[in-house]
């Protein structure tokens, strides 16, 4: 189905030359407000009203069927009730209309009957070679071409370069309003509804090619057709178009709520985080941050450096920004010596040259301090963007001019003279109204962010995205290495530890030595070879929890003890009736070092996900783990390891030997490569523990499970 | 100095009957805007202009000296430059003026010379029995009585019940604007400046008694006169007036910045957190949250229950709220069965009865679903406040009425019929304009919160405050128990472990057994008594880091080994030249259980602070600790322990025995009582480790240091 939903096809939907309002009716609030929009945007000359009874509607004559229109129409905007939808589609298709926007609800979101109705709807559309947006949504608005195909009122008349996609119809109006008030002017607003055919990924794909759109904001509760979404997101990154997502469903509570009202599955939220990080998608946690980040990204584009420089008239604002930068992970680097020298000449003697820079009250007397400071800071080699804090008015004060116009002008002059991007930051989250825009235009200030916290979030997000996607489009960030894997026919059933060990060894993953023995004598001989205390473990594909049944003996020393331990361990198998026993594994005991858990599990939506954690209390009590989709390069594996809260333990605290993180990362990446090479047959692969001690890295145990049953 | 700054005295300052503008001048921007405010607020008939040369100013005649006014004046509003300030004060005092507002800078914030000038200023004011606000600030505005004593423009004419205090003059205008736009209508706005005489604590004290003020918002970088502030904060809690503080300086970066521009010391931020928690002060991290929380608190007052119920037309908004509630710690309890039954009758069949409640599109057809749902949710026994999510317009849409008025009216009807507080929540952070207020008034909606994230933060904060201060005013929350302490004369110099042990034992704190021995024979005898491996430790007041010099031997068993260890340990003292040795401590070895670190250190601003942490990597690697001022009750100590991230270890994971948390908390509280009883002589007391194993709690080692040197 996806193959027909190409960007070219969607262009005819989202940039329609003409629209048929099917089911137009004076009695329908939806029809009324949708038509009101078409009037407001001067689209009525390209709008045809279809009314079954052919009565005059919205003060205009109507036709009773699309076929009567007699002109090419790009979109059938359907207001008909669910019961009439299939017939209406047939009618539209007969008139050559290939796209439909279906508002009505009662489909996938409405239980089993609804899901059946939706399947029928899609099958019908496919049979007619039609493409559907919706159902159960509120249409879309193309603000670039002034084509509003939506009953949502209050659309802005000025187009911008942020596309807004939303799975929530009910919140879209508020989002559109906030976009306008925060300076995130929109190119398109698309409500997605049930995504029966067109999903967020398809719309993304269209927007990547749309010249008017520079950044994309998405509110979503579930990601349908993950591979379409993933591919489109990679194309967006390569095209330099940031995607900013407010993905609801991070809490158990909202997972429950979402299930209640959309019927969609909400994936594990930490997996979503990992996938988004991998794709360079910016994740936010409020509507405000979504739109302000997207608006800022659309205006500023990719930052060349990740450092943020701050120039402010308020010392208090400097402090608030510095605090939030620390909390939220924005980087305010110290200024380079050259910058400091320049600023020292600009600033009054009592001022302090640092980042954030408080220009002090001296800038009230001499506003050019703003101009010159901005210029100096923007030229700093580590600064990718300068945030200039001042106030902006949202409404006219009395009859006079804005009392701060001189400062705004000085800042505007600095923006013109700056070597890199500069953004004006208002101290509080006030609206950017038409009056604000007048003040900005007079000052030659193209863009502003309202609010200090919002500025830190938006600029941190943009700096992160700029780094994360800088090399996007130059091929995959990690390429899995070839590893030797067993024949597909063997990848099923349960595997014993010995088989799992061999799988790792074949893939070039270091494993603690071990000898599979079949008698007490062989055990004694194997232990003698290892010189030192040994571990004995039962080896059986049917026994996964060896310790629980007494199938493991640790720290065994001396021939007699080894022989006795062998007997005990073999005997333990009798506690699992019918278990086949391959033998007993004799391995040297290891002590010291740090133990990790490296696992790969298959996410139903996103495929294999690698999990890295420190063993024991860290993962069990603190839940301290890091996730990533595969493949991961050794460098990415190292980043994952270093992102753990307990990573300091690997760097050697309390007298322990620092772990060789490169050697460790190499092994972790290779475990990922192995899991990837095993493909869909693999259910999960867990190396636990993977022990690291200085530059020694070895797997002490492993469990592999397959999706397929044994023949 | 503080003693003269009483609420009564401040009333004559903040509620002035008349004001003298001293240094009024047409050339001064400050004088111009300050006078413009006085005109706007109709205060000119109570304003007297003082100009040294007596020239007509602001279109009015002036006098050359306060004495010429010939009428009682409450406040001298000083616009004179620093050089003329002392004389101007003398002149004002001679005219019987007892309060002055000093705008000029160049005092405490301006290096050594500035600090000297400030000291002189204060001494002069004291000699004249005058009280000063400032210097280095922008005055204050009393909006209740329409008395603006500030050059800040854009003050609201409608008074409310939130007092705003700010140490930042430059950010105050933005804060006032946002307060108005977010519905946090102000009673007073006070900029604090250098707080040479009047500090935030004094103003708080005045506001506690002010009938117009119901909540207080403070932006501050440093807390001057902590005891005044602490006492006033306790009075505010007892009076049921929430204090909401945006305290900058939580990052190292801002500590640097603050030091640069105010010259004030910024205390350790985690101590501030602990102090605020103890005082029931709400801490926020943005200007927006500060004002929205204060506004909401002023409107709703104390909540009777901590649960928040949500009623929303948007499923997407429900999800966003649920996610943020989980992140930010707001409680959305499941509805009680009775509530669920009532809602099941109200909701359409396809709706889901849960919290947050999505009333679904059915409420578009029948808005009374809103009304009835609000009524039902507000009656739930766990719900303290109902948040109703819908949109509110900020500007008129065309000529028509607000398209959502019917829903707003239905919500307003619900508010009237509700059993408890209800707040309208707008989906995005849009301004509450005069038009918004019209819509709200028509719907009988008294208050709204703009923005979903803001609503979660504000309601969580209010719920926390409601619980934290419910018993405020009914006496101290914890009363230290009497403990036996050494004579004050002994509390000095360095103490050995043996002395520290005795201190704990005398205070009723369990300590591991130990025998101080003076010979190898005594050591052997002591070890024999203990039956099992022992620890031997050097005891000397001059050796704090015993292990580092080989002064500790652990797990020693057998007479010979004990004797040899004794000799080694005693010999180690030779590595610290001149160290006096009291002997060697012989103690039983302990294994198992969990080790904690319990410390009390003296904060220069706030006195003794108790720190609780799990030993080892938890505190060293993860920085996992909890702080509180003293005293702490056993119940509070238990809360501290349970707030640790690693607290699960004490509850018994991985097969360990659960710790008796009540027994542990009792000991921790007693350590706090001991530290408090030792008073200012104590520099720090550290019990490390305190071992807990089931119900056994005992100190294994302790270090005590005193502020005083040995005689």
PDB file of C-alpha atoms in Angstrom, chain B residues 67-153:
ATOM      1  CA  UNK B  67      11.337  70.460  54.849  1.00  0.00           C
ATOM      2  CA  UNK B  68       9.511  72.875  52.576  1.00  0.00           C
ATOM      3  CA  UNK B  69       6.763  70.352  51.870  1.00  0.00           C
ATOM      4  CA  UNK B  70       5.148  71.175  55.155  1.00  0.00           C
ATOM      5  CA  UNK B  71       3.039  68.034  55.300  1.00  0.00           C
ATOM      6  CA  UNK B  72       3.744  64.526  56.572  1.00  0.00           C
ATOM      7  CA  UNK B  73       5.392  62.344  53.922  1.00  0.00           C
ATOM      8  CA  UNK B  74       5.872  58.589  54.244  1.00  0.00           C
ATOM      9  CA  UNK B  75       8.520  57.827  51.628  1.00  0.00           C
ATOM     10  CA  UNK B  76      11.458  59.678  50.135  1.00  0.00           C
ATOM     11  CA  UNK B  77      11.860  58.273  46.633  1.00  0.00           C
ATOM     12  CA  UNK B  78      15.473  59.170  45.912  1.00  0.00           C
ATOM     13  CA  UNK B  79      16.640  59.888  42.371  1.00  0.00           C
ATOM     14  CA  UNK B  80      19.776  61.688  43.442  1.00  0.00           C
ATOM     15  CA  UNK B  81      23.211  60.467  42.403  1.00  0.00           C
ATOM     16  CA  UNK B  82      25.266  58.524  44.900  1.00  0.00           C
ATOM     17  CA  UNK B  83      27.319  61.560  45.936  1.00  0.00           C
ATOM     18  CA  UNK B  84      24.240  63.431  47.120  1.00  0.00           C
ATOM     19  CA  UNK B  85      22.453  60.594  48.841  1.00  0.00           C
ATOM     20  CA  UNK B  86      23.659  61.093  52.425  1.00  0.00           C
ATOM     21  CA  UNK B  87      22.708  64.776  52.403  1.00  0.00           C
ATOM     22  CA  UNK B  88      19.373  63.965  50.830  1.00  0.00           C
ATOM     23  CA  UNK B  89      18.691  61.476  53.594  1.00  0.00           C
ATOM     24  CA  UNK B  90      19.541  64.062  56.226  1.00  0.00           C
ATOM     25  CA  UNK B  91      17.174  66.486  54.552  1.00  0.00           C
ATOM     26  CA  UNK B  92      14.390  63.929  54.373  1.00  0.00           C
ATOM     27  CA  UNK B  93      14.849  62.896  57.994  1.00  0.00           C
ATOM     28  CA  UNK B  94      14.721  66.520  59.086  1.00  0.00           C
ATOM     29  CA  UNK B  95      11.303  66.694  57.431  1.00  0.00           C
ATOM     30  CA  UNK B  96      10.151  63.716  59.438  1.00  0.00           C
ATOM     31  CA  UNK B  97      10.368  61.197  56.586  1.00  0.00           C
ATOM     32  CA  UNK B  98      11.294  57.805  57.962  1.00  0.00           C
ATOM     33  CA  UNK B  99      11.502  55.602  54.822  1.00  0.00           C
ATOM     34  CA  UNK B 100      13.645  55.958  51.743  1.00  0.00           C
ATOM     35  CA  UNK B 101      13.820  54.156  48.420  1.00  0.00           C
ATOM     36  CA  UNK B 102      17.355  54.416  47.027  1.00  0.00           C
ATOM     37  CA  UNK B 103      17.698  53.679  43.320  1.00  0.00           C
ATOM     38  CA  UNK B 104      21.331  54.560  42.698  1.00  0.00           C
ATOM     39  CA  UNK B 105      23.974  51.922  42.212  1.00  0.00           C
ATOM     40  CA  UNK B 106      27.670  51.890  43.044  1.00  0.00           C
ATOM     41  CA  UNK B 107      27.197  50.318  46.490  1.00  0.00           C
ATOM     42  CA  UNK B 108      27.596  46.738  47.708  1.00  0.00           C
ATOM     43  CA  UNK B 109      27.629  45.409  44.145  1.00  0.00           C
ATOM     44  CA  UNK B 110      30.599  47.607  43.168  1.00  0.00           C
ATOM     45  CA  UNK B 111      33.726  46.249  44.807  1.00  0.00           C
ATOM     46  CA  UNK B 112      35.382  47.333  48.008  1.00  0.00           C
ATOM     47  CA  UNK B 113      34.714  51.053  47.638  1.00  0.00           C
ATOM     48  CA  UNK B 114      31.064  50.295  46.981  1.00  0.00           C
ATOM     49  CA  UNK B 115      30.806  48.116  50.052  1.00  0.00           C
ATOM     50  CA  UNK B 116      32.311  50.875  52.169  1.00  0.00           C
ATOM     51  CA  UNK B 117      29.822  53.364  50.710  1.00  0.00           C
ATOM     52  CA  UNK B 118      26.978  50.998  51.522  1.00  0.00           C
ATOM     53  CA  UNK B 119      28.151  50.581  55.114  1.00  0.00           C
ATOM     54  CA  UNK B 120      28.287  54.369  55.433  1.00  0.00           C
ATOM     55  CA  UNK B 121      24.821  54.679  53.922  1.00  0.00           C
ATOM     56  CA  UNK B 122      23.340  52.210  56.372  1.00  0.00           C
ATOM     57  CA  UNK B 123      25.087  53.762  59.357  1.00  0.00           C
ATOM     58  CA  UNK B 124      23.781  57.172  58.322  1.00  0.00           C
ATOM     59  CA  UNK B 125      20.231  55.899  57.888  1.00  0.00           C
ATOM     60  CA  UNK B 126      20.369  54.200  61.263  1.00  0.00           C
ATOM     61  CA  UNK B 127      21.607  57.360  62.910  1.00  0.00           C
ATOM     62  CA  UNK B 128      18.574  59.134  61.414  1.00  0.00           C
ATOM     63  CA  UNK B 129      16.198  56.314  62.403  1.00  0.00           C
ATOM     64  CA  UNK B 130      15.415  55.804  58.733  1.00  0.00           C
ATOM     65  CA  UNK B 131      14.740  52.575  56.951  1.00  0.00           C
ATOM     66  CA  UNK B 132      15.998  51.999  53.387  1.00  0.00           C
ATOM     67  CA  UNK B 133      14.801  49.914  50.477  1.00  0.00           C
ATOM     68  CA  UNK B 134      17.686  49.228  48.083  1.00  0.00           C
ATOM     69  CA  UNK B 135      20.064  50.643  47.006  1.00  0.00           C
ATOM     70  CA  UNK B 136      20.715  49.546  43.418  1.00  0.00           C
ATOM     71  CA  UNK B 137      17.115  48.655  42.559  1.00  0.00           C
ATOM     72  CA  UNK B 138      14.007  49.968  40.849  1.00  0.00           C
ATOM     73  CA  UNK B 139      11.652  50.700  43.732  1.00  0.00           C
ATOM     74  CA  UNK B 140       8.284  49.104  44.351  1.00  0.00           C
ATOM     75  CA  UNK B 141       4.668  49.318  43.310  1.00  0.00           C
ATOM     76  CA  UNK B 142       1.708  48.932  45.605  1.00  0.00           C
ATOM     77  CA  UNK B 143      -1.070  47.982  43.213  1.00  0.00           C
ATOM     78  CA  UNK B 144      -3.697  47.607  45.924  1.00  0.00           C
ATOM     79  CA  UNK B 145      -3.537  51.283  46.902  1.00  0.00           C
ATOM     80  CA  UNK B 146      -2.357  52.443  43.469  1.00  0.00           C
ATOM     81  CA  UNK B 147       0.975  53.724  44.764  1.00  0.00           C
ATOM     82  CA  UNK B 148       3.735  53.212  42.179  1.00  0.00           C
ATOM     83  CA  UNK B 149       7.136  54.112  43.616  1.00  0.00           C
ATOM     84  CA  UNK B 150       9.131  52.821  40.662  1.00  0.00           C
ATOM     85  CA  UNK B 151      10.327  53.829  37.208  1.00  0.00           C
ATOM     86  CA  UNK B 152       9.160  50.471  35.797  1.00  0.00           C
ATOM     87  CA  UNK B 153       6.455  51.077  33.200  1.00  0.00           C
TER      88      UNK B 153
END
